[in-house]
């Protein structure tokens, strides 16, 4: 078995164990952190767990398959990535990250001043520190020093508006990334994180739907015996696999073509999969009691975060059009070896 | 009922993929053809196939000792992708290269391999598939074409329909009954290589809705097939047919049949399209990225010796729907009236794609059948 496959099993066991009824999210986080998995993909020199983007996105995907709560993607894939790139040590505990908006960092004597606001920062209220990217600098800022305006996404995950008003930051907590990482690169990374999460939630939606179709009996037989239901479930599987394939391609090479494709395809799959899964589950799946909604609510929320299908499709379409009709096939088939 | 997750293999990078693609492109640059939609069915050009064979791009996976090139499944995959993306006329040799050659390698006798494989690799020997009959479509096991043993071989009688290019292929790999069907209905079927020039073979055209002549009715009336042209084991025809289905259903021809439309659409909207057109193109490209990866991961599983029938059915179901989606989105982006005779431009390619479209989700097993296979593979029913 490959190392990634092993890691996938370890993660699945961990989440299943820690998220059994009466789950304690703090305990889950601790187990994950002890295993070095909250910072998967962050270099060891920066205090991370090492490994590549494949491991980091695997953690996010499997976490989403279990509807694990907390800023799992934000801590490693976003904040950890920013901090390590800026040469800053990555602290323990959950983190989040913000970029763009009106955020601005300027010099102030031997330190820095942070001003401005960022809308809908994931999990801001639930973390102690936030990594802020502004003007080629990354700062690690205590969330206490921000003004939060609380909000949430459709799945109830915190998405808080964050404002800073002349927050003074010690020089040791600020590092330069120059033009290596800008707000666009951050946005792209966030899109990949959400696409990976969508792929994970989709896997569970398929599993729940297949199982339910074998349990629910109508007209004297399991509904999965009806061809109309089978056909819908097969369509659902097509969505799940296509989204997963697009995410795999983006993880292997996170360029605009592939990340945009992953977010677009995962977003499309989220829409169709939620539709089919709810249809097959009948009224029971529409209730708070049934667990399907843990996954479908997240799918509906995540498809719009870090850019919807339409926004990414425009960006991708513009790039493709600029390259012309013959350029498209070259863009699709350029291999790693050629690019280097 | 237990849920079975589908597996996606991570395709390992193919060494020298860029060089291989460059070789195919260099070959294509010396050829003159107007790009076609659905070129692997519509673009029948034996001369092109012969030159492609000389170029070393047919029989890629056939061992060198049989006149092939001893390359991997993924190398063949890359080559076929390049040919389809270019809309090159590859139909003449397509079935022989994709299906007949692997079957001969797995099940053929030494004599059959030595006789057919070098010719196939040179692009000089074309095969058709004689599976469907008037009363046997999706329910393929119900074929009634019968092969009766006689001295030294069989006499074959029956009717095959929808037989693509039987009017200019040399042979037809024919699925027929040689024994009772048994309880599974899959027993007693055999694959015979029928020489389409043999006495008793009558190939009659069936016009497509466009008036074009691609497929045929092939009437077999006591056609003698020598024992030497039985492929594999008598009575094991079903298993043999199934063994190649994953190749047949998961390849790039299940998603690229309308790629020339997409490329032409990008050309037609120009370098700075408005937001709606950009978004339409963006979505089609994103779906293609996903499908290419999906299809290639099945190819990687095939390369590793697996038989991913469920995943292949899924690729075909999603891929062929995509092929039609390209047509439908493309026609709405610009004020065009698709028609034939527009010389390779968007109107012409969209027209070809519309007219070829119904076939995408029927041939090689309909989408409904594919979805049934996927559902069963997941553990439903
Ligand atoms: C362009 C083209 C080229 C072809 N080339 C060849 C060739 O070279 N050689 C060859 O042998 N054949 C060829 N075929 C035939 C092809 O394999 C058949 O069309 C296919 O197997 C479907 O059979 P049918 O057309 O008889 O449809 P049917 O099987 O009659 O199906 C009609 C409809 O009923 C549905 N249906 C049938 N059974 C079920 C079921 N159990 N559950 C749900 N729905 C069902 C089908 O999905 C379809 O929608 C070709 C077809 C096309 C379109």
XYZ file of C-alpha atoms and ligand atoms in Angstrom:
774
model
C 0.000 0.000 0.000
C 1.275 3.452 -0.842
C 2.181 5.892 1.905
C -0.687 8.174 0.987
C -3.152 5.290 1.140
C -1.839 4.393 4.589
C -2.169 7.976 5.735
C -5.703 8.055 4.385
C -6.602 5.045 6.502
C -4.938 6.480 9.604
C -6.855 9.711 9.170
C -10.158 7.952 8.549
C -9.712 5.917 11.729
C -8.750 8.969 13.732
C -11.756 11.005 12.631
C -14.151 8.102 13.023
C -12.917 7.478 16.566
C -12.792 11.093 17.685
C -16.078 12.109 16.125
C -18.239 9.324 17.555
C -21.357 10.596 19.379
C -20.676 13.265 21.950
C -17.588 14.323 20.043
C -15.146 16.739 21.620
C -13.633 18.858 18.834
C -10.750 19.899 21.109
C -9.747 16.307 21.698
C -9.932 15.605 17.998
C -7.689 18.558 17.296
C -5.193 17.358 19.878
C -4.987 13.882 18.352
C -4.527 15.390 14.938
C -1.855 17.767 16.168
C 0.009 15.019 18.051
C 0.176 13.104 14.796
C 1.631 16.189 13.107
C -1.323 16.297 10.741
C -2.704 19.776 11.425
C 0.390 21.108 9.688
C 0.776 18.478 6.986
C 2.494 19.990 3.980
C 4.226 22.659 6.060
C 8.018 22.201 6.061
C 9.496 20.702 9.185
C 11.995 23.585 9.523
C 9.047 25.928 10.077
C 7.591 23.645 12.720
C 5.286 21.855 10.324
C 4.628 18.188 9.773
C 6.494 17.982 6.468
C 5.176 16.277 3.367
C 3.767 17.835 0.245
C 0.598 19.333 -1.068
C -0.739 15.801 -1.615
C -0.611 15.091 2.116
C -1.990 18.485 3.077
C -4.997 18.178 0.777
C -5.509 14.556 1.802
C -6.002 15.686 5.405
C -8.567 18.234 4.245
C -10.391 15.737 2.045
C -10.636 13.027 4.690
C -11.622 15.568 7.355
C -14.462 16.727 5.117
C -15.519 13.136 4.517
C -16.103 12.978 8.286
C -17.520 16.509 8.586
C -14.732 17.202 11.087
C -15.220 20.648 12.608
C -12.563 23.355 12.851
C -10.075 25.262 10.730
C -8.234 22.217 9.432
C -7.661 23.594 5.928
C -6.948 27.084 7.224
C -4.301 26.014 9.720
C -2.015 24.007 7.479
C -2.805 24.775 3.859
C -3.294 28.524 4.333
C -1.793 29.960 7.544
C 1.012 27.409 7.836
C 1.897 27.909 4.203
C 2.013 31.722 4.521
C 4.026 31.677 7.719
C 6.557 29.157 6.458
C 6.989 31.104 3.219
C 7.687 34.237 5.279
C 10.269 32.423 7.378
C 8.153 32.618 10.518
C 7.792 29.807 13.021
C 4.369 28.173 12.867
C 2.795 27.997 16.335
C 0.740 25.126 17.683
C -3.029 25.259 17.794
C -5.660 26.180 15.251
C -4.944 29.114 12.963
C -6.666 30.989 10.225
C -5.516 33.339 7.494
C -6.661 36.430 5.632
C -5.450 38.311 2.582
C -6.690 41.015 0.303
C -9.617 43.185 1.334
C -8.328 46.498 2.603
C -5.603 44.917 4.721
C -2.416 47.014 4.890
C 0.815 46.620 6.800
C 3.177 49.531 7.213
C 6.412 50.129 9.041
C 6.217 51.716 12.450
C 9.627 52.245 14.049
C 11.097 48.812 14.710
C 7.694 47.170 14.322
C 4.646 47.221 12.027
C 1.128 48.623 12.035
C -1.801 46.637 10.655
C -4.947 48.355 9.392
C -7.960 47.399 7.353
C -10.531 44.673 7.167
C -11.119 41.278 5.608
C -14.611 39.867 5.163
C -15.755 36.363 6.136
C -12.521 35.008 7.548
C -13.043 31.307 8.274
C -13.105 30.313 11.938
C -11.670 33.661 13.141
C -13.461 33.493 16.495
C -12.230 29.947 17.081
C -8.471 30.577 16.771
C -5.921 32.485 18.762
C -3.863 33.763 15.883
C -4.402 34.768 12.327
C -1.828 34.948 9.530
C -2.343 38.134 7.550
C -0.950 38.672 4.054
C -0.649 42.274 2.905
C 1.736 44.044 0.590
C 4.317 41.288 0.315
C 4.473 40.765 4.086
C 2.989 38.089 6.320
C 2.171 38.934 9.928
C 1.113 36.604 12.716
C -1.505 38.523 14.684
C -3.427 37.630 17.864
C -7.117 37.563 17.050
C -7.806 39.425 20.317
C -6.419 42.524 18.642
C -9.032 42.417 15.911
C -12.627 43.504 15.959
C -14.815 40.577 14.912
C -18.228 40.750 13.450
C -19.640 37.244 13.693
C -21.263 35.433 10.838
C -21.401 31.911 9.463
C -21.793 29.969 6.237
C -24.781 27.784 5.348
C -23.287 24.925 7.338
C -22.854 27.075 10.443
C -19.092 27.266 10.113
C -17.799 30.623 11.441
C -17.087 33.165 8.722
C -16.321 36.342 10.653
C -15.555 39.805 9.373
C -12.220 40.867 10.830
C -11.049 44.489 11.250
C -7.740 45.856 12.458
C -7.316 49.425 13.568
C -3.661 50.367 13.927
C -2.632 47.102 15.527
C 1.049 47.189 16.449
C 2.988 44.069 15.592
C 6.425 43.100 16.720
C 8.978 42.816 13.889
C 9.680 39.217 14.913
C 6.116 38.317 13.931
C 6.411 39.717 10.417
C 8.226 38.206 7.441
C 8.497 39.064 3.785
C 7.143 36.886 0.959
C 7.738 39.586 -1.651
C 6.025 38.815 -4.927
C 6.232 35.057 -4.363
C 2.751 35.076 -2.812
C 0.080 37.674 -3.454
C -3.625 37.861 -2.679
C -4.372 36.047 -5.934
C -2.105 33.153 -5.016
C -3.780 33.003 -1.612
C -7.193 32.941 -3.250
C -6.065 30.134 -5.543
C -4.754 28.105 -2.629
C -8.017 28.631 -0.781
C -9.926 27.446 -3.828
C -7.849 24.266 -3.951
C -8.479 23.694 -0.239
C -12.238 24.012 -0.709
C -12.216 21.831 -3.823
C -10.394 19.110 -1.861
C -12.920 19.438 0.954
C -15.804 19.198 -1.499
C -14.268 16.024 -2.937
C -14.215 14.524 0.551
C -17.791 15.478 1.419
C -18.908 14.095 -1.942
C -17.406 10.719 -1.133
C -19.540 10.511 1.998
C -22.665 11.719 0.222
C -22.271 8.889 -2.275
C -21.709 6.333 0.447
C -24.731 7.486 2.478
C -26.912 7.458 -0.613
C -25.880 3.956 -1.678
C -26.478 2.670 1.838
C -29.849 4.321 2.170
C -30.988 2.918 -1.161
C -30.413 -0.544 0.275
C -32.211 0.150 3.548
C -35.316 2.053 2.598
C -38.099 -0.282 1.496
C -41.051 0.874 -0.587
C -43.417 -1.191 -2.697
C -42.003 -4.225 -0.954
C -38.408 -3.821 -2.023
C -35.354 -1.661 -1.293
C -35.587 1.511 -3.386
C -32.148 0.651 -4.816
C -33.879 -2.070 -6.811
C -35.724 0.557 -8.835
C -33.846 1.354 -11.993
C -34.752 5.039 -11.777
C -32.947 5.225 -8.436
C -29.968 3.233 -9.708
C -29.542 5.562 -12.655
C -29.526 8.620 -10.411
C -26.969 7.081 -8.083
C -24.723 6.302 -11.048
C -24.940 9.942 -12.110
C -24.024 10.908 -8.569
C -20.984 8.633 -8.740
C -19.930 10.274 -12.001
C -19.990 13.664 -10.319
C -18.016 12.406 -7.347
C -15.332 10.783 -9.465
C -14.986 13.683 -11.878
C -14.583 16.130 -9.005
C -12.024 13.878 -7.382
C -10.066 13.546 -10.611
C -9.980 17.308 -11.082
C -8.750 17.777 -7.521
C -6.059 15.125 -7.998
C -4.845 16.918 -11.106
C -4.699 20.248 -9.258
C -2.845 18.777 -6.317
C -0.261 17.355 -8.671
C 0.167 20.716 -10.410
C -1.552 23.670 -8.747
C -1.458 26.061 -11.707
C -4.366 28.285 -12.771
C -5.663 25.745 -15.309
C -5.876 22.916 -12.830
C -6.935 24.762 -9.684
C -9.642 26.626 -11.564
C -10.755 23.318 -13.108
C -10.839 21.666 -9.691
C -12.930 24.421 -8.127
C -15.280 24.576 -11.112
C -15.748 20.829 -11.399
C -16.039 20.296 -7.658
C -18.575 23.131 -7.430
C -20.661 21.675 -10.249
C -20.489 18.256 -8.631
C -21.533 19.697 -5.266
C -24.708 21.091 -6.788
C -25.726 17.962 -8.662
C -24.679 15.551 -5.916
C -26.649 17.348 -3.221
C -29.681 17.363 -5.485
C -29.530 13.634 -6.184
C -28.642 12.622 -2.630
C -31.572 14.539 -1.190
C -33.931 13.136 -3.774
C -32.922 9.566 -2.975
C -33.098 10.157 0.789
C -36.662 11.467 0.645
C -38.027 13.549 3.490
C -35.836 11.853 6.086
C -32.705 13.325 4.508
C -34.256 16.762 4.706
C -34.278 16.678 8.514
C -31.819 17.886 11.078
C -31.826 14.443 12.608
C -30.373 12.694 9.572
C -26.684 13.206 9.002
C -26.854 13.854 5.284
C -27.149 17.590 5.904
C -23.743 17.760 7.575
C -22.348 17.101 4.135
C -24.807 18.788 1.801
C -24.848 22.049 3.768
C -21.082 22.145 3.550
C -21.179 21.392 -0.170
C -23.574 24.277 -0.743
C -21.365 26.605 1.310
C -17.962 25.574 0.024
C -18.832 25.840 -3.651
C -19.140 29.626 -3.235
C -16.111 30.161 -0.999
C -12.848 31.290 -2.617
C -14.683 31.854 -5.879
C -17.716 30.142 -7.378
C -17.731 28.012 -10.517
C -18.680 31.042 -12.576
C -15.887 33.250 -11.279
C -13.251 30.634 -11.882
C -14.748 29.727 -15.246
C -14.375 33.317 -16.401
C -10.781 33.516 -15.238
C -9.966 30.201 -16.890
C -11.863 31.054 -20.076
C -9.972 34.310 -20.383
C -6.648 32.536 -20.045
C -7.653 29.923 -22.615
C -8.968 32.486 -25.101
C -5.793 34.525 -24.818
C -3.831 31.414 -25.830
C -5.992 30.798 -28.906
C -7.531 27.667 -30.401
C -4.245 25.863 -31.016
C -2.899 26.989 -27.661
C -5.574 25.094 -25.747
C -4.256 21.632 -26.512
C -0.725 22.754 -25.684
C -1.953 24.177 -22.395
C -3.740 20.924 -21.556
C -0.835 18.651 -22.435
C 2.259 20.552 -21.359
C 4.066 18.221 -19.017
C 6.100 19.048 -15.950
C 9.371 18.175 -17.679
C 8.691 20.685 -20.433
C 7.834 23.491 -18.105
C 10.985 23.191 -16.050
C -26.036 -4.132 0.660
C -22.478 -2.996 1.134
C -21.096 0.128 -0.390
C -18.014 -0.344 -2.521
C -16.014 2.820 -3.176
C -14.597 3.238 -6.666
C -10.851 3.553 -6.878
C -8.899 6.155 -8.794
C -5.354 5.234 -9.575
C -2.798 8.032 -9.571
C -1.250 7.834 -13.038
C 2.518 7.887 -12.759
C 4.200 10.463 -14.967
C 5.078 9.052 -18.357
C 8.769 9.530 -19.136
C 9.326 11.319 -22.439
C 5.664 12.154 -22.823
C 6.551 15.555 -24.264
C 8.828 13.989 -26.901
C 6.202 11.455 -27.850
C 3.589 14.161 -28.294
C 6.065 16.179 -30.328
C 6.679 13.180 -32.612
C 2.968 12.791 -33.307
C 2.599 16.515 -33.911
C 5.530 16.493 -36.285
C 3.904 13.656 -38.214
C 0.549 15.451 -38.330
C 2.209 18.639 -39.525
C 3.251 16.809 -42.717
C -0.303 15.603 -43.342
C -3.074 17.512 -45.025
C -6.541 16.946 -43.663
C -9.469 19.049 -42.538
C -10.078 18.409 -38.813
C -13.204 16.322 -38.217
C -15.499 15.710 -35.306
C -15.843 12.083 -34.316
C -12.853 11.394 -36.532
C -12.349 7.884 -35.156
C -15.647 6.870 -36.720
C -16.180 9.453 -39.456
C -12.650 9.919 -40.777
C -12.043 6.806 -42.870
C -8.843 7.211 -44.897
C -6.848 4.022 -45.565
C -3.938 6.007 -47.049
C -3.664 8.100 -43.924
C -3.750 4.945 -41.813
C -0.963 3.421 -43.884
C 1.249 6.477 -43.446
C 0.429 6.542 -39.739
C 1.485 2.903 -39.577
C 4.753 3.674 -41.327
C 5.209 6.486 -38.834
C 5.016 3.913 -36.037
C 1.808 5.120 -34.438
C -0.383 2.049 -34.946
C 0.092 -1.154 -32.979
C 1.978 0.763 -30.338
C 1.406 -1.945 -27.717
C 2.006 -4.878 -30.054
C 5.365 -6.515 -29.261
C 8.181 -5.803 -31.699
C 8.386 -9.466 -32.720
C 4.896 -9.145 -34.192
C 5.720 -5.980 -36.066
C 4.512 -3.643 -33.342
C 6.360 -1.106 -31.270
C 6.403 -2.640 -27.793
C 5.214 0.526 -26.150
C 3.043 0.871 -23.065
C -0.709 1.355 -22.740
C -0.105 4.944 -21.627
C 2.131 5.663 -24.600
C -0.613 4.471 -26.938
C -3.018 6.565 -24.938
C -0.991 9.716 -25.492
C -0.694 9.061 -29.224
C -4.414 8.458 -29.708
C -5.163 11.595 -27.725
C -3.010 13.661 -30.056
C -4.663 12.178 -33.132
C -8.186 12.782 -31.871
C -7.474 16.314 -30.683
C -6.215 17.111 -34.167
C -9.361 15.608 -35.708
C -7.202 13.311 -37.844
C -8.894 10.629 -40.007
C -8.089 7.548 -37.942
C -11.253 5.496 -38.443
C -9.923 2.909 -40.904
C -7.524 1.228 -38.489
C -9.197 2.222 -35.215
C -10.950 -1.035 -34.314
C -8.053 -3.254 -35.396
C -5.615 -1.184 -33.363
C -7.747 -0.727 -30.264
C -9.586 -4.003 -30.016
C -8.505 -6.716 -32.395
C -4.791 -6.497 -31.699
C -5.090 -6.822 -27.898
C -7.566 -9.691 -28.338
C -5.202 -11.512 -30.687
C -2.373 -11.000 -28.219
C -4.395 -12.401 -25.332
C -6.307 -15.168 -27.021
C -4.955 -15.651 -30.540
C -2.918 -18.582 -31.770
C 0.689 -18.054 -32.761
C -0.316 -18.375 -36.411
C -3.045 -15.760 -36.032
C -0.680 -13.356 -34.344
C 1.961 -13.763 -37.011
C -0.588 -13.390 -39.737
C -2.561 -10.378 -38.510
C -0.519 -8.326 -36.074
C 2.204 -7.083 -38.461
C -0.460 -6.057 -40.993
C -2.473 -4.265 -38.323
C 0.589 -2.376 -37.141
C 1.353 -1.295 -40.694
C -2.162 0.094 -41.047
C -2.954 -2.363 -43.820
C -5.511 -4.637 -42.215
C -8.817 -3.298 -40.984
C -11.381 -5.008 -38.780
C -15.048 -4.412 -38.108
C -17.026 -5.543 -35.081
C -19.884 -7.925 -35.710
C -21.734 -7.919 -32.436
C -25.169 -6.240 -32.729
C -28.052 -7.918 -34.515
C -31.565 -6.764 -35.337
C -32.853 -8.278 -32.094
C -29.682 -8.004 -29.989
C -28.508 -4.562 -28.959
C -27.923 -3.915 -25.288
C -28.784 -7.537 -24.611
C -25.771 -8.770 -26.493
C -25.879 -12.287 -25.065
C -29.049 -12.900 -27.055
C -27.261 -12.990 -30.438
C -28.548 -15.713 -32.711
C -25.976 -15.751 -35.506
C -25.006 -19.401 -35.444
C -21.780 -21.187 -36.298
C -22.323 -24.837 -37.113
C -19.291 -27.159 -37.093
C -18.388 -28.720 -40.424
C -15.279 -30.439 -41.649
C -12.323 -28.093 -40.960
C -14.325 -25.211 -39.624
C -17.752 -23.673 -39.271
C -20.622 -22.487 -41.384
C -21.883 -19.161 -40.087
C -25.377 -17.863 -40.706
C -27.046 -14.761 -39.347
C -27.401 -11.001 -39.638
C -25.240 -8.374 -38.059
C -26.298 -4.711 -38.031
C -24.749 -1.313 -37.387
C -21.431 -2.792 -38.446
C -19.229 0.256 -38.831
C -17.098 0.304 -41.986
C -17.795 -3.332 -42.887
C -17.913 -2.074 -46.492
C -14.212 -1.351 -46.470
C -12.804 -3.546 -43.710
C -11.009 -6.785 -44.449
C -12.374 -8.843 -41.585
C -15.205 -8.837 -39.117
C -14.733 -10.190 -35.611
C -18.048 -11.935 -35.235
C -19.782 -12.934 -32.041
C -21.889 -15.988 -32.618
C -23.493 -18.963 -30.967
C -21.608 -22.230 -31.044
C -23.473 -23.906 -28.205
C -26.353 -23.609 -25.741
C -26.607 -20.411 -23.698
C -26.767 -22.104 -20.308
C -28.254 -20.553 -17.218
C -26.020 -17.460 -17.275
C -26.914 -16.960 -20.971
C -23.207 -16.243 -21.460
C -22.109 -19.718 -22.363
C -21.833 -21.078 -25.867
C -20.695 -17.842 -27.477
C -17.577 -17.683 -29.650
C -15.598 -15.117 -31.585
C -14.887 -15.962 -35.206
C -12.807 -13.969 -37.646
C -14.928 -13.672 -40.784
C -13.245 -12.708 -44.037
C -15.548 -10.078 -45.486
C -14.599 -11.182 -49.023
C -15.658 -14.785 -48.370
C -18.537 -16.309 -50.359
C -21.880 -15.890 -48.584
C -21.043 -12.494 -47.063
C -23.315 -9.696 -48.181
C -22.548 -6.173 -46.917
C -25.427 -3.733 -47.376
C -25.269 -0.047 -46.478
C -27.475 1.478 -43.803
C -27.587 5.243 -44.226
C -27.266 7.431 -41.137
C -29.821 10.186 -40.590
C -27.362 12.507 -42.352
C -27.388 10.250 -45.384
C -23.804 9.212 -44.755
C -22.733 5.603 -45.101
C -20.776 4.490 -42.018
C -22.447 1.378 -40.878
C -23.946 -1.655 -42.547
C -26.030 -4.701 -42.372
C -23.871 -7.766 -42.869
C -25.773 -10.851 -43.907
C -23.942 -14.134 -43.457
C -25.304 -17.091 -45.359
C -23.433 -20.321 -44.700
C -20.114 -18.505 -44.674
C -17.261 -20.944 -44.160
C -14.816 -19.970 -41.403
C -11.865 -22.342 -41.006
C -10.913 -23.597 -37.536
C -7.761 -21.493 -37.818
C -9.870 -18.348 -37.625
C -11.618 -19.121 -34.358
C -10.351 -16.554 -31.879
C -9.514 -18.015 -28.498
C -11.606 -20.721 -26.915
C -14.865 -22.010 -28.345
C -17.637 -21.075 -25.951
C -15.569 -18.434 -24.130
C -16.628 -15.571 -26.402
C -18.435 -13.682 -23.668
C -15.445 -13.582 -21.347
C -13.200 -12.573 -24.222
C -15.490 -9.719 -25.236
C -15.744 -8.536 -21.620
C -11.985 -8.567 -21.174
C -11.522 -5.794 -23.736
C -14.451 -3.625 -22.744
C -12.506 -1.547 -20.251
C -10.167 -0.441 -23.087
C -13.046 0.198 -25.403
C -15.005 2.335 -22.973
C -12.441 4.400 -21.110
C -10.157 5.772 -23.808
C -9.790 9.336 -25.048
C -12.318 8.648 -27.837
C -15.016 8.778 -25.162
C -14.374 12.437 -24.391
C -12.579 13.967 -27.368
C -15.034 13.233 -30.185
C -16.023 16.913 -30.214
C -12.692 18.417 -29.176
C -12.273 20.081 -32.611
C -15.466 22.031 -31.825
C -14.008 23.315 -28.581
C -10.727 24.357 -30.202
C -12.596 26.078 -33.008
C -14.887 27.831 -30.520
C -11.857 29.252 -28.713
C -10.541 30.466 -32.055
C -13.887 31.957 -33.035
C -14.484 33.979 -29.862
C -11.084 35.625 -30.230
C -8.457 36.493 -27.631
C -10.663 38.672 -25.400
C -14.200 37.232 -25.187
C -16.928 38.726 -23.009
C -17.568 37.271 -19.572
C -20.337 34.900 -20.624
C -18.306 33.359 -23.429
C -15.200 33.161 -21.276
C -17.197 31.370 -18.597
C -18.691 28.915 -21.085
C -15.229 28.052 -22.342
C -13.881 27.880 -18.806
C -16.485 25.322 -17.807
C -15.871 23.129 -20.832
C -12.133 23.202 -20.235
C -12.568 22.387 -16.545
C -14.737 19.385 -17.360
C -12.175 18.242 -19.888
C -9.348 18.489 -17.356
C -11.355 16.308 -14.984
C -12.243 13.777 -17.669
C -8.738 13.466 -19.054
C -7.487 12.716 -15.584
C -10.285 10.219 -14.969
C -9.695 8.454 -18.250
C -5.965 8.384 -17.759
C -6.274 6.897 -14.311
C -8.267 4.043 -15.855
C -5.515 3.667 -18.434
C -3.032 3.436 -15.570
C -5.104 0.666 -14.005
C -5.177 -1.160 -17.357
C -1.434 -0.733 -17.639
C -1.104 -2.348 -14.209
C -3.021 -5.371 -15.465
C -6.331 -4.626 -13.778
C -9.762 -4.817 -15.443
C -11.531 -1.699 -14.181
C -14.891 -2.353 -15.872
C -16.932 -0.217 -13.502
C -14.609 2.777 -13.691
C -14.475 2.417 -17.478
C -18.278 2.448 -17.682
C -18.268 5.584 -15.556
C -15.754 7.303 -17.847
C -17.857 6.477 -20.866
C -21.062 7.703 -19.253
C -19.608 11.018 -18.087
C -17.343 11.493 -21.099
C -19.944 10.985 -23.800
C -22.360 13.349 -22.061
C -19.551 15.872 -22.074
C -18.983 15.388 -25.801
C -22.548 16.481 -26.426
C -22.382 19.318 -23.893
C -19.489 20.790 -25.903
C -21.693 20.885 -28.997
C -24.629 22.453 -27.236
C -22.665 25.124 -25.409
C -20.575 25.951 -28.469
C -23.543 26.532 -30.748
C -24.996 29.092 -28.347
C -21.894 31.246 -27.977
C -21.976 32.833 -31.421
C -24.827 33.598 -33.814
C -24.173 30.712 -36.175
C -26.372 28.379 -38.175
C -24.547 25.047 -38.167
C -24.407 23.424 -41.590
C -22.243 21.038 -43.548
C -19.948 22.366 -46.243
C -18.624 25.300 -44.233
C -15.076 23.948 -44.560
C -13.795 23.133 -41.114
C -15.117 26.277 -39.497
C -17.316 26.392 -36.404
C -20.572 26.048 -38.375
C -19.278 22.909 -40.040
C -17.792 21.314 -36.930
C -20.870 21.994 -34.811
C -23.018 20.533 -37.592
C -20.855 17.382 -37.653
C -21.063 17.164 -33.874
C -24.856 17.534 -33.806
C -25.264 14.823 -36.438
C -22.805 12.452 -34.742
C -24.173 13.198 -31.259
C -26.849 10.497 -30.912
C -24.218 7.813 -31.462
C -21.945 8.930 -28.613
C -24.212 7.626 -25.878
C -25.314 4.488 -27.741
C -22.252 2.789 -29.241
C -20.191 0.392 -27.117
C -23.015 0.111 -24.598
C -25.647 2.765 -23.968
C -25.472 5.284 -21.149
C -28.331 3.541 -19.385
C -26.395 0.290 -19.449
C -23.244 2.119 -18.249
C -25.167 3.602 -15.333
C -26.473 0.159 -14.448
C -22.909 -1.179 -14.358
C -21.781 1.713 -12.170
C -24.701 1.284 -9.771
C -24.034 -2.435 -9.440
C -20.323 -1.746 -8.960
C -21.133 0.570 -6.065
C -23.209 -2.112 -4.401
C -26.670 -0.864 -5.361
C -29.351 -3.550 -5.975
C -22.496 5.094 -34.399
C -22.684 3.677 -34.018
C -21.788 2.730 -34.436
C -21.965 1.399 -34.092
N -21.068 0.475 -34.544
C -21.266 -0.820 -34.254
C -20.388 -1.807 -34.776
O -19.431 -1.492 -35.467
N -20.618 -3.110 -34.486
C -21.655 -3.483 -33.687
O -21.791 -4.669 -33.436
N -22.523 -2.575 -33.181
C -22.352 -1.257 -33.466
N -23.247 -0.333 -32.974
C -24.409 -0.787 -32.226
C -24.358 -0.494 -30.739
O -23.497 -1.366 -30.099
C -25.786 -0.569 -30.213
O -26.463 0.557 -30.690
C -25.888 -0.595 -28.731
O -25.381 -1.775 -28.195
C -27.344 -0.427 -28.260
O -28.191 -1.343 -28.888
P -29.509 -0.872 -29.654
O -29.121 0.250 -30.541
O -30.125 -2.045 -30.244
O -30.432 -0.249 -28.516
P -31.366 -1.064 -27.512
O -30.574 -2.055 -26.772
O -32.579 -1.529 -28.223
O -31.761 0.108 -26.516
C -32.742 1.095 -26.790
C -32.924 1.939 -25.541
O -33.332 1.108 -24.466
C -32.447 1.212 -23.385
N -32.297 -0.067 -22.712
C -32.081 -1.282 -23.244
N -31.920 -2.200 -22.297
C -32.023 -1.569 -21.124
C -31.902 -1.951 -19.765
N -31.633 -3.229 -19.413
N -32.040 -1.013 -18.824
C -32.292 0.267 -19.171
N -32.384 0.699 -20.406
C -32.249 -0.195 -21.383
C -31.150 1.657 -24.016
O -30.295 2.302 -23.075
C -31.616 2.586 -25.094
O -31.862 3.842 -24.536
C -23.070 1.006 -33.307
C -23.972 1.967 -32.881
C -23.789 3.291 -33.227
C -24.794 4.291 -32.736
